[in-house]
């Protein structure tokens, strides 16, 4: 495993583990996964040197935090646990109360990173950050982060907090690229969520074999037309994977974390996937491979917006999602 070179109180692994899947009905993995496999995934992740674990109060309405906390047990003290608040009522006392509730569900004395899940479109971040500041003062929160923030809003949140907002967790993968120059210039971190584009980049799915759970049935990325458009990108990943005796997923992760300020938090539906994702931290891509994949990524232009919405509705009517 490789770790972020940053002055955080605890080590942060370049490959973390996303826990949205834990206990969340929309992934459709069922009770056996929530009750046993998720626990095994966390325990194996610890053995393999993963120290970054990401969850949120909204995942499974608190179940993800509970499952993660139980599986980590005493190891909670030594790893970097990140959770998130959904800022529907962004008042300072509410932020404080919700932070305490998340910590209780996790069984944690301190949240290593407390993130605002998404910007509230109607309210600026002053009151949220007042709550965050209070939580930092009491020692319940170490670092503050944001998620799905624009650069302008990330900087404004930092001004409001009066100290660093360590990270911005954004959708970032070869299928969906964002620029990271701000983090590079200011010693901040990009936490890449959906780093496998929710499994698209594994190459496991195509127009004839689409995943049927609710998350992906509602995602433009898995529309038949986008799966077809992704074929060249996946072929490029396969070619590089062959040269490294690796899988397309591993190459997609290795590509992301090659940047020193980027960490990735893939979710996993099995221990085998977790093991494979962790092993991606040891893959060194050549400059040529990196550049070629970047070019392929730029050429991938999925259908989005209104056109995608209409197609999602058509596809959902033709094939109901599995819950
Ligand atoms: N801040 C936010 O707004 C936000 C939004 C989304 C996610 N997140 C966080 O980011 C984490 C990861 O994102 P994500 O779950 O959306 O997408 P992801 O990590 O790109 O995809 C996860 C899915 O990909 C498949 N997969 C994983 N490893 C694989 C492997 N080695 N080989 C083949 N397939 C593999 C699995 O699905 P199958 O096996 O079923 O194909 C798994 O459930 C979440 O758990 C959550 O913590 C945050």
XYZ file of C-alpha atoms and ligand atoms in Angstrom:
371
model
C 0.000 0.000 0.000
C 1.100 3.564 -0.584
C 0.122 6.500 1.613
C -0.594 10.169 1.065
C 2.381 12.388 1.805
C 0.538 14.968 3.876
C 0.650 16.265 7.442
C -2.458 14.427 8.669
C -2.577 13.020 12.205
C -3.047 9.492 10.852
C -1.772 7.820 7.682
C -4.150 7.996 4.711
C -3.886 5.123 2.225
C -3.902 5.975 -1.487
C -6.531 3.289 -1.982
C -9.296 3.545 0.580
C -12.583 1.740 0.942
C -15.955 3.290 0.123
C -18.757 2.026 2.344
C -21.855 3.314 0.563
C -22.570 -0.302 -0.410
C -22.811 -1.356 3.259
C -26.474 -1.770 4.181
C -27.727 0.443 1.326
C -30.768 -1.062 -0.409
C -30.062 0.768 -3.656
C -26.972 -1.359 -4.361
C -29.116 -4.496 -4.074
C -26.410 -6.623 -2.429
C -28.795 -7.987 0.191
C -28.608 -8.965 3.844
C -25.831 -11.565 3.521
C -23.568 -8.829 2.175
C -24.537 -6.334 4.901
C -24.291 -8.936 7.648
C -21.122 -10.811 6.695
C -19.322 -9.858 3.462
C -19.059 -6.162 4.377
C -17.422 -7.130 7.682
C -14.985 -9.473 5.878
C -14.144 -6.720 3.366
C -13.249 -4.282 6.167
C -11.143 -6.841 8.074
C -9.237 -7.810 4.892
C -8.757 -4.135 4.016
C -7.114 -3.587 7.419
C -4.780 -6.554 6.879
C -3.757 -5.120 3.507
C -2.867 -1.700 4.918
C -5.975 0.273 3.977
C -6.370 3.150 6.434
C -8.932 5.355 4.664
C -12.586 4.378 5.159
C -15.384 6.542 3.767
C -19.028 6.507 4.818
C -21.912 8.972 5.317
C -24.891 9.420 7.618
C -27.208 8.987 4.613
C -25.774 5.624 3.447
C -28.394 3.048 4.458
C -29.749 5.798 6.775
C -26.981 5.188 9.322
C -26.511 1.459 8.661
C -23.272 1.959 6.743
C -21.726 3.877 9.659
C -22.854 1.168 12.092
C -21.577 -1.714 9.952
C -18.254 0.029 9.355
C -17.786 0.917 13.042
C -18.587 -2.608 14.197
C -16.260 -4.176 11.623
C -13.397 -1.827 12.516
C -13.810 -2.396 16.266
C -10.721 -1.328 18.211
C -8.887 -0.631 14.945
C -11.014 2.498 14.644
C -8.422 4.323 16.745
C -5.615 3.761 14.258
C -7.354 4.309 10.907
C -8.622 7.434 9.160
C -12.419 7.392 9.187
C -14.296 9.857 7.023
C -18.029 10.444 7.198
C -20.390 13.079 5.847
C -23.283 15.270 6.868
C -26.111 15.948 4.433
C -26.651 19.699 4.897
C -30.440 19.899 4.668
C -30.629 22.042 7.832
C -27.259 23.735 7.787
C -27.437 25.382 11.216
C -24.441 25.226 13.548
C -26.227 23.392 16.417
C -27.661 20.851 13.939
C -24.186 20.209 12.509
C -22.877 19.631 16.045
C -25.700 17.262 16.943
C -25.333 15.291 13.695
C -21.572 14.972 14.157
C -22.145 13.522 17.606
C -24.740 11.090 16.188
C -22.394 9.893 13.409
C -19.583 9.340 15.909
C -21.967 7.359 18.125
C -23.060 5.119 15.226
C -19.434 4.520 14.295
C -18.438 4.003 17.928
C -15.710 6.606 17.384
C -14.309 9.081 19.904
C -13.268 11.310 17.008
C -14.140 11.708 13.340
C -10.873 11.989 11.428
C -12.589 13.753 8.535
C -16.080 15.242 8.664
C -17.288 16.201 5.199
C -20.211 18.271 3.935
C -21.786 15.770 1.512
C -22.830 18.369 -1.036
C -23.196 22.124 -1.174
C -26.543 23.437 0.022
C -27.804 25.389 -3.011
C -29.751 27.929 -0.918
C -27.483 28.566 2.081
C -23.845 29.579 2.112
C -21.370 27.693 4.279
C -20.950 30.184 7.156
C -23.313 28.432 9.567
C -22.177 24.907 8.638
C -18.577 25.886 9.207
C -19.477 27.476 12.570
C -20.772 24.056 13.585
C -17.667 22.362 12.194
C -15.442 24.805 14.117
C -17.281 23.993 17.332
C -16.822 20.256 16.689
C -13.109 20.794 16.061
C -12.821 22.807 19.296
C -14.387 20.006 21.331
C -12.056 17.476 19.676
C -14.851 15.429 18.089
C -13.690 16.347 14.587
C -10.090 16.477 13.444
C -10.172 17.535 9.780
C -13.037 19.142 7.864
C -13.744 18.246 4.228
C -16.293 19.005 1.543
C -17.754 16.929 -1.274
C -19.137 17.810 -4.697
C -17.961 21.419 -4.213
C -16.853 23.720 -7.001
C -13.428 25.266 -6.545
C -14.994 28.651 -5.774
C -17.175 27.166 -3.063
C -14.339 25.053 -1.616
C -12.261 28.218 -1.161
C -15.259 30.061 0.360
C -15.832 27.163 2.779
C -12.206 27.398 3.841
C -12.553 31.143 4.436
C -15.653 30.479 6.540
C -13.929 27.767 8.593
C -10.821 29.899 9.086
C -8.493 26.920 8.651
C -7.889 24.299 6.029
C -10.710 22.298 4.479
C -8.508 19.311 3.822
C -10.274 17.628 0.950
C -12.928 17.772 -1.703
C -14.514 14.403 -2.475
C -15.593 14.459 -6.098
C -16.601 12.023 -8.782
C -13.344 11.357 -10.528
C -12.372 8.516 -12.779
C -11.115 7.898 -16.270
C -14.750 7.994 -17.333
C -15.313 11.336 -15.611
C -12.253 13.547 -15.200
C -11.843 16.764 -13.155
C -8.812 18.939 -12.834
C -6.891 18.978 -9.612
C -4.522 21.955 -9.890
C -5.902 23.719 -6.808
C -5.226 20.729 -4.563
C -1.765 20.390 -6.070
C -0.937 24.054 -5.501
C -2.317 24.324 -1.954
C -1.480 21.008 -0.341
C -5.060 19.784 -0.352
C -6.487 16.387 -1.241
C -8.882 15.096 -3.884
C -10.829 12.063 -2.701
C -11.951 10.324 -5.876
C -15.370 8.760 -5.503
C -16.855 6.320 -7.999
C -13.262 5.755 -9.190
C -14.379 2.727 -11.214
C -17.331 4.691 -12.586
C -19.476 2.374 -10.425
C -18.071 -0.724 -12.108
C -18.223 0.529 -15.710
C -14.429 0.582 -15.969
C -14.142 -3.044 -14.854
C -15.168 -4.014 -18.379
C -17.685 -6.439 -16.872
C -20.691 -4.717 -18.368
C -21.818 -3.949 -21.886
C -25.038 -3.050 -23.681
C -26.151 -6.694 -23.627
C -25.196 -7.199 -19.989
C -26.201 -4.176 -17.911
C -26.236 -4.134 -14.108
C -29.782 -3.995 -12.779
C -29.551 -2.485 -9.296
C -31.187 0.870 -8.572
C -27.973 2.905 -8.424
C -26.900 1.901 -11.884
C -30.366 1.645 -13.458
C -30.666 5.364 -12.638
C -27.205 6.251 -13.899
C -26.613 7.725 -17.322
C -23.248 5.964 -17.422
C -24.919 2.547 -17.768
C -27.257 3.453 -20.603
C -26.714 1.077 -23.549
C -25.478 3.964 -25.707
C -22.892 5.002 -23.088
C -21.706 1.433 -22.565
C -21.118 1.325 -26.318
C -19.320 4.682 -26.248
C -17.083 3.419 -23.424
C -15.872 0.442 -25.478
C -12.665 2.138 -26.724
C -11.738 3.369 -23.245
C -12.274 -0.106 -21.816
C -10.266 -1.649 -24.668
C -7.408 0.745 -23.829
C -7.608 -0.259 -20.154
C -7.525 -3.926 -21.155
C -4.435 -3.402 -23.327
C -2.525 -1.699 -20.486
C -3.830 -4.300 -18.031
C -2.411 -7.093 -20.154
C 1.048 -5.510 -20.089
C 0.917 -5.355 -16.269
C -0.824 -8.735 -15.737
C -3.558 -6.716 -14.109
C -7.261 -6.007 -14.637
C -8.911 -2.954 -16.228
C -10.205 -1.899 -12.772
C -6.705 -1.976 -11.325
C -5.342 0.135 -14.183
C -8.186 2.635 -13.760
C -7.263 3.001 -10.069
C -3.504 3.122 -10.712
C -4.111 5.915 -13.218
C -6.013 8.006 -10.665
C -3.677 7.669 -7.719
C -0.586 8.367 -9.808
C -1.251 11.994 -8.920
C 0.243 12.596 -5.437
C -2.785 14.552 -4.176
C -5.399 12.020 -5.274
C -6.684 9.123 -3.186
C -9.404 6.760 -4.416
C -12.173 5.099 -2.402
C -13.570 2.246 -4.500
C -16.512 0.335 -3.123
C -16.406 -3.461 -3.296
C -19.045 -6.145 -3.573
C -16.670 -8.897 -2.411
C -13.405 -9.502 -0.581
C -11.825 -10.523 -3.894
C -12.641 -7.109 -5.382
C -11.206 -5.349 -2.333
C -7.981 -7.360 -2.669
C -7.742 -6.547 -6.345
C -8.351 -2.830 -5.717
C -5.708 -2.650 -2.985
C -3.149 -4.342 -5.257
C -3.601 -1.463 -7.725
C -1.527 0.712 -5.363
C 1.575 -1.239 -6.462
C 1.119 -0.716 -10.198
C 3.408 1.860 -11.789
C 2.156 3.105 -15.134
C 4.645 4.442 -17.662
C 4.333 8.046 -18.854
C 3.166 6.744 -22.234
C 0.471 4.553 -20.695
C -0.695 7.427 -18.503
C -0.906 9.825 -21.459
C -2.621 7.295 -23.715
C -5.310 6.591 -21.112
C -5.826 10.295 -20.562
C -6.386 10.749 -24.295
C -8.838 7.854 -24.413
C -10.640 9.341 -21.435
C -10.949 12.695 -23.242
C -12.389 10.916 -26.284
C -15.082 9.247 -24.169
C -18.105 11.543 -24.334
C -21.089 9.913 -22.630
C -24.636 11.061 -23.296
C -25.647 13.252 -20.339
C -28.300 15.797 -19.347
C -31.795 15.778 -20.811
C -31.064 13.232 -23.524
C -29.772 10.823 -20.888
C -32.758 11.415 -18.618
C -35.225 10.508 -21.353
C -33.253 7.374 -22.123
C -33.075 6.374 -18.430
C -36.860 6.644 -18.160
C -37.347 4.566 -21.337
C -34.938 1.910 -20.107
C -36.475 1.792 -16.633
C -39.931 1.232 -18.127
C -38.567 -1.570 -20.295
C -36.676 -3.229 -17.446
C -37.544 -2.489 -13.787
C -34.562 -2.168 -11.408
C -33.631 -4.926 -8.954
C -33.926 -3.737 -5.321
N -19.529 12.089 -1.939
C -20.413 11.581 -2.760
O -21.356 12.259 -3.210
C -20.257 10.147 -3.170
C -21.010 9.628 -4.249
C -20.797 8.302 -4.616
C -19.891 7.512 -3.918
N -19.202 8.035 -2.859
C -18.221 7.211 -2.092
O -17.327 6.597 -3.008
C -17.333 5.182 -2.831
C -17.082 4.500 -4.166
O -17.940 4.981 -5.196
P -19.054 4.065 -5.880
O -19.391 2.975 -4.963
O -20.122 4.998 -6.343
O -18.358 3.527 -7.221
P -17.057 2.649 -7.559
O -16.173 2.512 -6.403
O -16.516 3.234 -8.818
O -17.728 1.256 -7.947
C -17.995 0.283 -6.960
C -18.576 -0.945 -7.651
O -17.704 -1.386 -8.699
C -17.620 -2.816 -8.717
N -16.214 -3.165 -8.410
C -15.454 -2.755 -7.359
N -14.220 -3.290 -7.400
C -14.183 -4.057 -8.523
C -13.188 -4.873 -9.113
N -11.980 -4.991 -8.574
N -13.488 -5.517 -10.263
C -14.726 -5.414 -10.852
N -15.702 -4.645 -10.329
C -15.442 -3.970 -9.173
C -18.589 -3.313 -7.633
O -19.880 -3.509 -8.231
P -20.365 -4.913 -8.901
O -19.514 -6.010 -8.383
O -21.794 -5.041 -8.469
O -20.240 -4.682 -10.382
C -18.661 -2.132 -6.678
O -19.845 -2.083 -5.918
C -18.703 4.880 -2.206
O -18.719 3.646 -1.507
C -18.860 6.073 -1.281
O -18.142 5.870 -0.077
C -19.366 9.334 -2.488
